[in-house]
Amino acid sequence: MALARVARNGLRRSGGVGGGNTTERNIFFERLSGSLEKINVHSNLTSLSTIKGLNHMNFWSRGIRTTPPYQFPLAERLVETESESEHDEPRYPGLEATKPGEKPRVVVLGTGWAACRFLNGLDTKAYDVVCISPRNHMVFTPLLASTCVGTLEFRSVSEPVSRIQSALATSPNSYFYLASCIGVDTNKHEVYCETMSNGGLPHEPYQFKVAYDKLVIAAGAEPLTFGISEEEKSRLLHCVIIGGGPTGVEFSGELSDFIMRDVRERYSQVKDYIKVTLIEANEILSSFDVGLRQYATNHLRKSGVQLMRGVVKEVHPKKIILSDGTDVPYGLLVWSTGVGPSQFIKSLNLPKSPGGRIGIDEWLRVPSVEDVFALGDCAGFLEQTGKPVLPALAQVAERQGKYLVEVFNRMAKEDGGKAFSVKDMSLGDPFVYKHLGSMASVGRYKALVDLRQSKDAQGISLAGFISWLIWRSAYLTRVVSWRNRFYVAVNWATTLVFGRDDSRIG
């Protein structure tokens, strides 16, 4: 838990924000994180009589410019000043529009695969970049299941966004804001944001705005959803996974492997009670080759995973009810049935593709507004493009990020970075997605590799130990930094020799 120390020198505060007597000088924040890293936050704001005088904010956190802590009064939700009537639009502090002679500003919403691939390749000599996300790191999602059972440490699969795009830490006009976007005004070229909760402080979340020349929406998606005796022991130690896609199967494999190899050896008193059930409406891994699906089914059953077919009708605190009336008691419920558009994406007044994602054209533009692009899980091709909505996969998002940053760098070379400057500009070839194949681990050093470009195409399909080596090698090479590649390799080797670390800290 972070320890915060705030030193205020020469600070005088009277009244609320927007009052006439607010003066702040030399405000320094130091925060000690759980890893004992020092975070320096520095802001030089002098002689501010009202909040309307605030044009931009500079905050540093682990080398990333970030939104201020709650104690910082100048970032509070802006209230009306005495000169404003109650019918005026609320005004927000934040970053104003770029001025002539300044580099165009690209605002990126999100720190997932698509956003980070875009950030990594953006030419920061041509653009200033502002990244806004409630998470200051990227998660290498293909290895996320391994962190749940101690095979890998979570930090081994997370990459700080400042390492992905160093300009967020070094460039004087590039920033990272630890906040959620709550609205977009495409006419004013502004996004409106709310800082993340800091753990129970009494103030409301602070709101601010950021003006943009170009906006890239890569906000991802959210999970898609539809209440001691011997019996209680069995319920508490029953792990139920809903969804037989790659994530559900990989987690089932990791969890059963953990139970068979570690839990039963170290906690023999519960070995007869603990079990894993995977529930899927149809067939598991439906996008994989038929032979691979059968291999995965047999392997999971051999590993102790109970497979059930059914559709979840109701979820209760201690049981789920299937559509056929079957009650399934559980102690741990893992929901892995795919993703759908988040409330933020639904709230945007932008065209929608089938399924409710933001509608985009072949160049990943939102066609009805100027200077707005969308990619990753929150975006899908409009019907008039004639292209299908691509699946919510890491390789789709990564490929879109790589393509879009090439488009932006091309625009910069042709002086198209500023707002309203690319109407007649050629953006080059449209985005084309080529599927490279699918992989999934099923536990016990076994995996599936399906290199077909589509479900009905011909191609190489492998299963077993060799596939497991290919799976691990492929993911290890795709981990973002050499630092995390080293962490992952060391974690894997440590687990292989000593078993998983099942200690509970905190």
Short mmCIF file of C-alpha atoms in Angstrom, two decimals:
data_model
loop_
_atom_site.label_atom_id
_atom_site.label_comp_id
_atom_site.label_asym_id
_atom_site.label_seq_id
_atom_site.Cartn_x
_atom_site.Cartn_y
_atom_site.Cartn_z
CA MET A 1 0.00 0.00 0.00
CA ALA A 2 1.39 3.32 -1.01
CA LEU A 3 2.55 5.72 1.68
CA ALA A 4 1.94 9.34 0.69
CA ARG A 5 3.70 12.33 2.17
CA VAL A 6 2.56 15.79 1.18
CA ALA A 7 4.65 18.84 1.98
CA ARG A 8 3.03 22.17 1.32
CA ASN A 9 5.20 25.26 1.53
CA GLY A 10 3.60 28.68 1.56
CA LEU A 11 0.17 27.20 0.92
CA ARG A 12 -2.84 29.30 1.77
CA ARG A 13 -6.30 28.09 0.97
CA SER A 14 -9.64 29.66 1.79
CA GLY A 15 -13.03 28.88 0.31
CA GLY A 16 -13.76 26.30 -2.41
CA VAL A 17 -12.31 25.92 -5.81
CA GLY A 18 -13.37 28.79 -7.97
CA GLY A 19 -13.24 31.22 -5.06
CA GLY A 20 -11.15 34.34 -5.21
CA ASN A 21 -8.43 33.67 -2.62
CA THR A 22 -6.62 30.50 -3.65
CA THR A 23 -2.82 30.64 -3.74
CA GLU A 24 -0.53 27.65 -4.07
CA ARG A 25 3.24 27.57 -4.21
CA ASN A 26 5.87 24.88 -4.38
CA ILE A 27 3.67 21.87 -3.86
CA PHE A 28 5.61 18.61 -3.71
CA PHE A 29 4.20 15.13 -3.41
CA GLU A 30 6.30 12.11 -2.61
CA ARG A 31 4.83 8.66 -2.69
CA LEU A 32 6.47 5.45 -1.61
CA SER A 33 5.01 2.50 -3.50
CA GLY A 34 4.97 -1.11 -2.40
CA SER A 35 8.17 -1.66 -4.34
CA LEU A 36 9.79 1.24 -2.45
CA GLU A 37 10.11 3.30 -5.60
CA LYS A 38 9.94 7.01 -5.03
CA ILE A 39 7.39 8.92 -7.03
CA ASN A 40 8.03 12.59 -7.40
CA VAL A 41 5.17 14.89 -8.19
CA HIS A 42 5.94 18.50 -8.87
CA SER A 43 3.68 21.33 -9.88
CA ASN A 44 4.55 25.00 -10.14
CA LEU A 45 1.35 27.01 -9.97
CA THR A 46 1.60 30.58 -8.80
CA SER A 47 -0.82 33.43 -8.25
CA LEU A 48 -3.96 31.66 -9.41
CA SER A 49 -6.96 33.67 -8.34
CA THR A 50 -9.56 31.37 -9.87
CA ILE A 51 -9.67 27.97 -11.44
CA LYS A 52 -10.33 29.52 -14.85
CA GLY A 53 -6.72 30.55 -15.01
CA LEU A 54 -5.50 26.95 -15.12
CA ASN A 55 -4.52 26.03 -18.65
CA HIS A 56 -2.54 22.88 -18.08
CA MET A 57 -1.26 20.69 -15.32
CA ASN A 58 2.10 18.99 -14.99
CA PHE A 59 2.33 16.02 -12.70
CA TRP A 60 5.06 13.39 -12.45
CA SER A 61 4.55 9.82 -11.20
CA ARG A 62 7.26 7.20 -11.68
CA GLY A 63 8.52 9.34 -14.51
CA ILE A 64 5.02 9.62 -15.99
CA ARG A 65 3.07 12.83 -15.92
CA THR A 66 -0.14 11.89 -14.22
CA THR A 67 -3.28 13.31 -12.69
CA PRO A 68 -2.88 14.72 -9.18
CA PRO A 69 -3.80 13.02 -5.92
CA TYR A 70 -7.06 13.95 -4.32
CA GLN A 71 -5.35 16.34 -1.95
CA PHE A 72 -4.57 18.67 -4.83
CA PRO A 73 -7.38 21.26 -4.72
CA LEU A 74 -6.83 22.72 -8.18
CA ALA A 75 -7.92 19.51 -9.85
CA GLU A 76 -11.28 19.31 -8.11
CA ARG A 77 -14.51 19.19 -10.02
CA LEU A 78 -14.92 22.72 -11.28
CA VAL A 79 -17.86 24.63 -9.85
CA GLU A 80 -19.39 27.76 -11.24
CA THR A 81 -17.65 30.99 -10.38
CA GLU A 82 -19.47 34.06 -9.20
CA SER A 83 -19.48 35.48 -12.72
CA GLU A 84 -21.16 32.44 -14.20
CA SER A 85 -24.89 31.93 -14.22
CA GLU A 86 -26.42 28.65 -13.19
CA HIS A 87 -27.34 27.98 -16.82
CA ASP A 88 -23.76 28.25 -18.18
CA GLU A 89 -21.96 25.12 -19.23
CA PRO A 90 -19.53 23.82 -16.58
CA ARG A 91 -15.90 24.64 -17.20
CA TYR A 92 -13.12 22.19 -16.63
CA PRO A 93 -9.44 22.69 -15.87
CA GLY A 94 -7.01 20.83 -18.07
CA LEU A 95 -5.08 21.04 -21.31
CA GLU A 96 -6.30 23.64 -23.76
CA ALA A 97 -6.03 23.41 -27.55
CA THR A 98 -2.57 23.58 -29.08
CA LYS A 99 -1.39 26.96 -30.34
CA PRO A 100 0.18 27.82 -33.70
CA GLY A 101 3.78 26.70 -33.74
CA GLU A 102 3.19 23.90 -31.22
CA LYS A 103 3.24 20.25 -32.22
CA PRO A 104 -0.20 18.70 -32.79
CA ARG A 105 -1.50 16.75 -29.81
CA VAL A 106 -2.61 13.12 -30.10
CA VAL A 107 -4.84 11.90 -27.26
CA VAL A 108 -4.92 8.13 -26.77
CA LEU A 109 -7.63 6.55 -24.61
CA GLY A 110 -6.46 3.23 -23.17
CA THR A 111 -3.31 1.23 -22.43
CA GLY A 112 -4.20 -2.13 -23.94
CA TRP A 113 -2.62 -3.95 -26.87
CA ALA A 114 -3.88 -1.58 -29.55
CA ALA A 115 -3.10 1.61 -27.65
CA CYS A 116 0.38 0.55 -26.57
CA ARG A 117 1.36 -0.69 -30.02
CA PHE A 118 0.25 2.69 -31.36
CA LEU A 119 2.09 4.61 -28.62
CA ASN A 120 5.26 2.62 -29.17
CA GLY A 121 5.52 3.59 -32.82
CA LEU A 122 4.23 7.17 -32.74
CA ASP A 123 6.71 9.76 -34.00
CA THR A 124 6.98 12.07 -30.97
CA LYS A 125 9.14 14.48 -32.94
CA ALA A 126 6.02 15.27 -34.92
CA TYR A 127 3.38 14.88 -32.18
CA ASP A 128 2.84 15.54 -28.51
CA VAL A 129 1.03 12.58 -26.97
CA VAL A 130 -1.38 12.40 -24.06
CA CYS A 131 -2.43 8.98 -22.79
CA ILE A 132 -5.48 8.65 -20.56
CA SER A 133 -6.26 5.37 -18.83
CA PRO A 134 -7.30 4.04 -15.41
CA ARG A 135 -4.30 1.70 -15.69
CA ASN A 136 -0.71 2.90 -16.03
CA HIS A 137 0.56 -0.33 -17.53
CA MET A 138 -0.13 -2.79 -20.32
CA VAL A 139 -1.02 -6.37 -19.41
CA PHE A 140 0.29 -9.20 -21.58
CA THR A 141 -3.09 -10.94 -21.57
CA PRO A 142 -2.08 -14.30 -23.14
CA LEU A 143 -0.13 -15.10 -19.96
CA LEU A 144 -2.65 -13.64 -17.51
CA ALA A 145 -4.13 -17.01 -16.59
CA SER A 146 -0.72 -18.16 -15.35
CA THR A 147 -0.62 -15.35 -12.77
CA CYS A 148 -3.80 -16.59 -11.09
CA VAL A 149 -2.16 -19.78 -9.81
CA GLY A 150 1.38 -18.58 -9.12
CA THR A 151 3.12 -19.80 -12.27
CA LEU A 152 4.07 -16.21 -13.05
CA GLU A 153 4.17 -13.07 -10.98
CA PHE A 154 1.78 -10.40 -12.15
CA ARG A 155 4.56 -7.86 -12.60
CA SER A 156 6.14 -10.24 -15.12
CA VAL A 157 3.23 -9.73 -17.51
CA SER A 158 2.69 -5.99 -16.95
CA GLU A 159 4.67 -3.27 -18.68
CA PRO A 160 4.63 0.37 -17.47
CA VAL A 161 3.34 2.63 -20.20
CA SER A 162 6.29 5.00 -19.69
CA ARG A 163 8.61 2.22 -20.86
CA ILE A 164 6.51 1.69 -23.96
CA GLN A 165 6.49 5.39 -24.90
CA SER A 166 9.29 7.28 -23.15
CA ALA A 167 7.93 10.66 -24.27
CA LEU A 168 5.28 10.35 -21.55
CA ALA A 169 8.12 10.67 -19.06
CA THR A 170 10.54 12.97 -20.89
CA SER A 171 8.73 15.22 -23.34
CA PRO A 172 7.66 18.57 -21.81
CA ASN A 173 4.23 18.55 -23.49
CA SER A 174 3.37 14.86 -23.33
CA TYR A 175 1.43 13.47 -20.40
CA PHE A 176 -0.08 10.38 -18.86
CA TYR A 177 -3.30 10.81 -16.85
CA LEU A 178 -4.43 8.08 -14.48
CA ALA A 179 -8.11 8.67 -15.15
CA SER A 180 -11.18 7.41 -16.97
CA CYS A 181 -12.69 9.22 -19.94
CA ILE A 182 -16.34 10.07 -19.26
CA GLY A 183 -17.20 11.96 -22.43
CA VAL A 184 -16.06 13.19 -25.83
CA ASP A 185 -17.03 16.44 -27.56
CA THR A 186 -16.04 15.93 -31.19
CA ASN A 187 -17.12 19.44 -32.14
CA LYS A 188 -14.83 21.12 -29.61
CA HIS A 189 -12.12 18.46 -30.00
CA GLU A 190 -12.13 17.80 -26.25
CA VAL A 191 -12.32 14.74 -24.00
CA TYR A 192 -13.61 14.93 -20.44
CA CYS A 193 -12.04 12.77 -17.75
CA GLU A 194 -12.43 11.76 -14.14
CA THR A 195 -9.53 10.78 -11.93
CA MET A 196 -9.43 7.35 -10.33
CA SER A 197 -10.50 6.85 -6.72
CA ASN A 198 -7.64 7.00 -4.27
CA GLY A 199 -9.12 4.86 -1.55
CA GLY A 200 -11.92 6.47 0.40
CA LEU A 201 -11.02 10.14 0.57
CA PRO A 202 -14.10 12.30 1.15
CA HIS A 203 -13.89 14.42 -2.00
CA GLU A 204 -15.72 13.65 -5.20
CA PRO A 205 -13.58 12.41 -8.11
CA TYR A 206 -11.93 15.33 -9.90
CA GLN A 207 -12.85 16.10 -13.47
CA PHE A 208 -10.78 17.78 -16.15
CA LYS A 209 -10.62 18.14 -19.91
CA VAL A 210 -7.97 17.56 -22.55
CA ALA A 211 -8.13 19.19 -25.98
CA TYR A 212 -6.89 17.15 -28.92
CA ASP A 213 -5.86 17.54 -32.52
CA LYS A 214 -6.24 13.80 -33.13
CA LEU A 215 -8.11 11.34 -30.92
CA VAL A 216 -7.41 7.61 -30.82
CA ILE A 217 -9.99 5.56 -28.90
CA ALA A 218 -8.60 2.22 -27.76
CA ALA A 219 -10.59 1.86 -24.54
CA GLY A 220 -11.06 -1.89 -24.84
CA ALA A 221 -14.18 -3.72 -23.71
CA GLU A 222 -15.61 -5.17 -20.51
CA PRO A 223 -16.68 -8.70 -19.51
CA LEU A 224 -19.98 -9.75 -21.07
CA THR A 225 -22.46 -11.09 -18.42
CA PHE A 226 -26.02 -12.87 -18.61
CA GLY A 227 -26.62 -16.03 -5.04
CA ILE A 228 -19.04 -26.12 7.82
CA SER A 229 -20.48 -29.28 6.64
CA GLU A 230 -19.11 -31.83 4.17
CA GLU A 231 -21.49 -30.39 1.60
CA GLU A 232 -20.23 -26.87 2.35
CA LYS A 233 -16.61 -28.00 2.00
CA SER A 234 -17.39 -29.43 -1.40
CA ARG A 235 -19.11 -26.20 -2.43
CA LEU A 236 -16.33 -23.91 -1.20
CA LEU A 237 -13.68 -25.96 -2.99
CA HIS A 238 -15.63 -26.21 -6.23
CA CYS A 239 -14.15 -23.94 -8.92
CA VAL A 240 -16.54 -23.26 -11.80
CA ILE A 241 -15.41 -21.63 -15.06
CA ILE A 242 -18.10 -20.31 -17.40
CA GLY A 243 -17.01 -20.18 -21.04
CA GLY A 244 -15.03 -22.68 -23.10
CA GLY A 245 -13.02 -20.27 -25.22
CA PRO A 246 -9.21 -20.09 -25.12
CA THR A 247 -9.19 -18.07 -21.88
CA GLY A 248 -11.55 -20.42 -20.05
CA VAL A 249 -9.72 -23.52 -21.27
CA GLU A 250 -6.28 -22.11 -20.42
CA PHE A 251 -7.42 -21.12 -16.94
CA SER A 252 -9.01 -24.55 -16.41
CA GLY A 253 -5.77 -26.21 -17.50
CA GLU A 254 -3.60 -24.01 -15.28
CA LEU A 255 -5.93 -24.44 -12.31
CA SER A 256 -6.23 -28.23 -12.63
CA ASP A 257 -2.46 -28.50 -13.05
CA PHE A 258 -2.02 -26.41 -9.89
CA ILE A 259 -4.45 -28.63 -7.99
CA MET A 260 -2.99 -31.93 -9.19
CA ARG A 261 0.68 -30.99 -8.77
CA ASP A 262 0.71 -28.62 -5.81
CA VAL A 263 -2.51 -28.46 -3.80
CA ARG A 264 -2.98 -32.23 -3.39
CA GLU A 265 0.61 -32.62 -2.30
CA ARG A 266 0.64 -29.76 0.21
CA TYR A 267 -2.97 -29.83 1.43
CA SER A 268 -3.86 -33.50 1.49
CA GLN A 269 -6.80 -32.89 3.87
CA VAL A 270 -8.80 -31.20 1.07
CA LYS A 271 -7.70 -33.25 -1.92
CA ASP A 272 -10.96 -35.22 -2.00
CA TYR A 273 -13.11 -32.09 -2.01
CA ILE A 274 -11.49 -29.77 -4.51
CA LYS A 275 -12.62 -29.95 -8.14
CA VAL A 276 -12.86 -27.87 -11.31
CA THR A 277 -15.86 -27.65 -13.65
CA LEU A 278 -15.88 -25.97 -17.06
CA ILE A 279 -19.32 -25.04 -18.44
CA GLU A 280 -19.79 -24.23 -22.12
CA ALA A 281 -22.99 -23.85 -24.12
CA ASN A 282 -21.62 -25.65 -27.18
CA GLU A 283 -18.15 -27.08 -27.81
CA ILE A 284 -15.00 -25.82 -26.15
CA LEU A 285 -12.52 -23.99 -28.40
CA SER A 286 -15.07 -23.79 -31.21
CA SER A 287 -12.67 -21.84 -33.48
CA PHE A 288 -10.01 -24.59 -33.35
CA ASP A 289 -9.64 -27.64 -35.55
CA VAL A 290 -11.98 -30.56 -34.71
CA GLY A 291 -9.05 -32.84 -33.85
CA LEU A 292 -7.58 -30.23 -31.50
CA ARG A 293 -10.95 -29.75 -29.79
CA GLN A 294 -11.20 -33.46 -29.13
CA TYR A 295 -7.62 -33.57 -27.84
CA ALA A 296 -8.34 -30.71 -25.44
CA THR A 297 -11.55 -32.37 -24.23
CA ASN A 298 -9.80 -35.66 -23.49
CA HIS A 299 -6.82 -33.98 -21.86
CA LEU A 300 -8.92 -31.79 -19.57
CA ARG A 301 -11.01 -34.74 -18.44
CA LYS A 302 -7.85 -36.74 -17.78
CA SER A 303 -6.57 -33.81 -15.71
CA GLY A 304 -9.66 -33.88 -13.53
CA VAL A 305 -11.70 -31.10 -15.13
CA GLN A 306 -15.41 -31.87 -15.35
CA LEU A 307 -16.93 -30.61 -18.60
CA MET A 308 -20.59 -29.61 -18.69
CA ARG A 309 -22.80 -28.31 -21.45
CA GLY A 310 -25.31 -25.70 -20.52
CA VAL A 311 -26.39 -22.08 -20.58
CA VAL A 312 -26.29 -20.09 -17.36
CA LYS A 313 -29.72 -18.70 -16.53
CA GLU A 314 -29.14 -17.24 -13.07
CA VAL A 315 -26.14 -16.47 -10.86
CA HIS A 316 -26.58 -16.53 -7.07
CA PRO A 317 -24.01 -15.95 -4.32
CA LYS A 318 -23.48 -19.68 -3.75
CA LYS A 319 -24.77 -21.36 -6.90
CA ILE A 320 -25.61 -20.91 -10.54
CA ILE A 321 -28.75 -22.21 -12.25
CA LEU A 322 -28.55 -23.52 -15.80
CA SER A 323 -31.30 -23.15 -18.38
CA ASP A 324 -32.37 -26.79 -17.85
CA GLY A 325 -32.88 -26.16 -14.13
CA THR A 326 -29.63 -27.75 -12.93
CA ASP A 327 -28.15 -26.20 -9.78
CA VAL A 328 -24.35 -25.95 -9.70
CA PRO A 329 -22.95 -24.88 -6.30
CA TYR A 330 -19.58 -23.14 -6.29
CA GLY A 331 -16.98 -21.53 -4.07
CA LEU A 332 -15.14 -19.76 -6.89
CA LEU A 333 -16.84 -18.61 -10.09
CA VAL A 334 -14.77 -17.43 -13.06
CA TRP A 335 -16.72 -15.77 -15.87
CA SER A 336 -15.02 -16.02 -19.26
CA THR A 337 -17.68 -15.70 -21.94
CA GLY A 338 -16.17 -13.02 -24.13
CA VAL A 339 -16.43 -9.24 -24.07
CA GLY A 340 -18.86 -6.60 -25.19
CA PRO A 341 -18.89 -2.81 -25.46
CA SER A 342 -18.41 -0.93 -22.20
CA GLN A 343 -20.82 1.69 -20.86
CA PHE A 344 -18.41 4.41 -21.96
CA ILE A 345 -18.43 3.14 -25.55
CA LYS A 346 -22.22 2.80 -25.50
CA SER A 347 -22.56 6.38 -24.23
CA LEU A 348 -20.61 7.94 -27.12
CA ASN A 349 -22.68 9.56 -29.83
CA LEU A 350 -20.74 7.81 -32.58
CA PRO A 351 -21.82 5.33 -35.26
CA LYS A 352 -21.90 1.74 -34.08
CA SER A 353 -20.91 -1.45 -35.84
CA PRO A 354 -22.80 -4.74 -35.40
CA GLY A 355 -22.45 -5.73 -31.77
CA GLY A 356 -22.36 -2.16 -30.46
CA ARG A 357 -18.69 -1.33 -31.02
CA ILE A 358 -17.58 2.04 -32.44
CA GLY A 359 -18.03 1.92 -36.21
CA ILE A 360 -14.88 2.47 -38.27
CA ASP A 361 -13.93 2.47 -41.93
CA GLU A 362 -11.03 0.67 -43.64
CA TRP A 363 -8.51 3.22 -42.28
CA LEU A 364 -9.78 2.83 -38.67
CA ARG A 365 -11.43 6.27 -38.83
CA VAL A 366 -14.78 7.08 -37.27
CA PRO A 367 -16.32 8.39 -40.50
CA SER A 368 -18.96 10.76 -39.14
CA VAL A 369 -16.56 12.99 -37.19
CA GLU A 370 -13.23 14.63 -37.89
CA ASP A 371 -9.92 13.45 -36.42
CA VAL A 372 -11.28 10.50 -34.40
CA PHE A 373 -9.94 6.97 -34.80
CA ALA A 374 -10.84 3.77 -32.94
CA LEU A 375 -9.16 0.39 -32.72
CA GLY A 376 -8.93 -2.74 -30.60
CA ASP A 377 -11.82 -4.38 -28.78
CA CYS A 378 -13.94 -1.21 -28.75
CA ALA A 379 -14.03 -0.84 -32.56
CA GLY A 380 -15.56 -2.77 -35.44
CA PHE A 381 -15.96 -2.25 -39.17
CA LEU A 382 -19.21 -0.64 -40.30
CA GLU A 383 -21.50 -2.77 -42.43
CA GLN A 384 -21.02 -0.58 -45.51
CA THR A 385 -17.31 -1.46 -45.57
CA GLY A 386 -18.22 -5.04 -46.42
CA LYS A 387 -15.78 -6.33 -43.81
CA PRO A 388 -16.69 -8.50 -40.81
CA VAL A 389 -16.24 -7.31 -37.25
CA LEU A 390 -12.91 -8.74 -36.17
CA PRO A 391 -12.66 -10.89 -33.03
CA ALA A 392 -11.47 -9.38 -29.75
CA LEU A 393 -7.99 -10.86 -29.91
CA ALA A 394 -4.61 -9.49 -28.88
CA GLN A 395 -3.16 -10.04 -32.34
CA VAL A 396 -5.98 -8.05 -33.95
CA ALA A 397 -5.45 -5.11 -31.58
CA GLU A 398 -1.66 -5.25 -31.95
CA ARG A 399 -1.91 -5.29 -35.75
CA GLN A 400 -4.33 -2.37 -35.77
CA GLY A 401 -2.04 -0.36 -33.50
CA LYS A 402 0.90 -1.04 -35.80
CA TYR A 403 -1.11 0.01 -38.86
CA LEU A 404 -2.56 3.18 -37.33
CA VAL A 405 0.77 4.51 -36.11
CA GLU A 406 2.08 4.22 -39.68
CA VAL A 407 -0.92 6.27 -40.84
CA PHE A 408 -0.25 8.93 -38.19
CA ASN A 409 3.44 9.14 -39.00
CA ARG A 410 2.54 9.53 -42.69
CA MET A 411 0.10 12.32 -41.81
CA ALA A 412 2.79 14.08 -39.79
CA LYS A 413 5.17 14.13 -42.75
CA GLU A 414 2.44 15.77 -44.85
CA ASP A 415 1.56 18.36 -42.17
CA GLY A 416 -1.72 16.63 -41.39
CA GLY A 417 -1.30 16.44 -37.66
CA LYS A 418 -3.35 19.50 -36.73
CA ALA A 419 -7.11 19.37 -36.31
CA PHE A 420 -9.23 19.48 -39.49
CA SER A 421 -6.18 19.09 -41.73
CA VAL A 422 -6.63 15.64 -43.32
CA LYS A 423 -9.90 15.93 -45.20
CA ASP A 424 -8.39 15.46 -48.65
CA MET A 425 -5.21 13.68 -47.60
CA SER A 426 -4.50 10.14 -48.78
CA LEU A 427 -3.99 7.76 -45.87
CA GLY A 428 -2.48 5.00 -47.96
CA ASP A 429 -3.64 1.40 -48.18
CA PRO A 430 -6.57 0.35 -45.98
CA PHE A 431 -6.11 -1.98 -43.03
CA VAL A 432 -6.11 -5.68 -43.89
CA TYR A 433 -6.08 -8.33 -41.17
CA LYS A 434 -4.43 -11.69 -41.77
CA HIS A 435 -4.94 -14.25 -39.02
CA LEU A 436 -1.69 -15.87 -37.94
CA GLY A 437 -3.27 -18.76 -36.06
CA SER A 438 -4.40 -19.61 -32.54
CA MET A 439 -2.73 -21.22 -29.54
CA ALA A 440 -3.98 -22.42 -26.17
CA SER A 441 -2.39 -24.19 -23.22
CA VAL A 442 -4.35 -27.05 -21.63
CA GLY A 443 -2.01 -27.75 -18.69
CA ARG A 444 0.56 -30.43 -17.85
CA TYR A 445 3.02 -29.22 -20.48
CA LYS A 446 0.50 -29.69 -23.28
CA ALA A 447 -0.86 -27.08 -25.68
CA LEU A 448 -2.70 -26.64 -28.98
CA VAL A 449 -1.37 -24.82 -32.01
CA ASP A 450 -3.75 -24.10 -34.90
CA LEU A 451 -2.06 -22.27 -37.77
CA ARG A 452 -5.08 -22.11 -40.08
CA GLN A 453 -5.99 -18.64 -41.29
CA SER A 454 -9.70 -19.27 -40.75
CA LYS A 455 -11.99 -21.85 -39.23
CA ASP A 456 -12.72 -23.53 -42.56
CA ALA A 457 -9.25 -23.22 -44.09
CA GLN A 458 -6.56 -25.88 -44.34
CA GLY A 459 -3.37 -25.59 -42.33
CA ILE A 460 -1.07 -27.04 -39.72
CA SER A 461 -2.60 -28.21 -36.44
CA LEU A 462 -0.45 -29.54 -33.60
CA ALA A 463 -1.10 -30.77 -30.05
CA GLY A 464 1.10 -32.02 -27.24
CA PHE A 465 4.46 -31.19 -25.72
CA ILE A 466 5.97 -29.75 -28.92
CA SER A 467 2.98 -27.44 -29.21
CA TRP A 468 3.54 -26.39 -25.60
CA LEU A 469 7.14 -25.44 -26.41
CA ILE A 470 5.91 -23.46 -29.44
CA TRP A 471 3.24 -21.78 -27.31
CA ARG A 472 5.70 -20.69 -24.65
CA SER A 473 8.36 -19.62 -27.15
CA ALA A 474 5.89 -17.56 -29.18
CA TYR A 475 4.48 -15.73 -26.17
CA LEU A 476 7.92 -15.17 -24.67
CA THR A 477 9.07 -13.40 -27.84
CA ARG A 478 5.94 -11.22 -27.86
CA VAL A 479 6.34 -9.97 -24.29
CA VAL A 480 6.94 -6.23 -24.66
CA SER A 481 10.34 -5.67 -23.02
CA TRP A 482 13.50 -7.67 -22.40
CA ARG A 483 13.03 -6.96 -18.71
CA ASN A 484 9.71 -8.80 -18.61
CA ARG A 485 10.95 -11.54 -20.90
CA PHE A 486 13.63 -12.20 -18.31
CA TYR A 487 11.05 -12.17 -15.50
CA VAL A 488 8.78 -14.60 -17.36
CA ALA A 489 11.63 -16.99 -18.20
CA VAL A 490 12.89 -16.96 -14.60
CA ASN A 491 9.36 -17.51 -13.23
CA TRP A 492 8.81 -20.44 -15.56
CA ALA A 493 12.15 -22.01 -14.63
CA THR A 494 11.53 -21.49 -10.90
CA THR A 495 8.08 -23.08 -11.13
CA LEU A 496 9.45 -26.02 -13.11
CA VAL A 497 12.10 -26.77 -10.48
CA PHE A 498 10.41 -25.78 -7.19
CA GLY A 499 6.70 -25.77 -8.01
CA ARG A 500 4.28 -22.86 -7.80
CA ASP A 501 4.45 -20.29 -5.03
CA ASP A 502 1.13 -20.53 -3.18
CA SER A 503 1.99 -18.13 -0.37
CA ARG A 504 -0.60 -15.47 0.38
CA ILE A 505 0.71 -12.01 1.22
CA GLY A 506 -1.48 -9.22 2.55
#
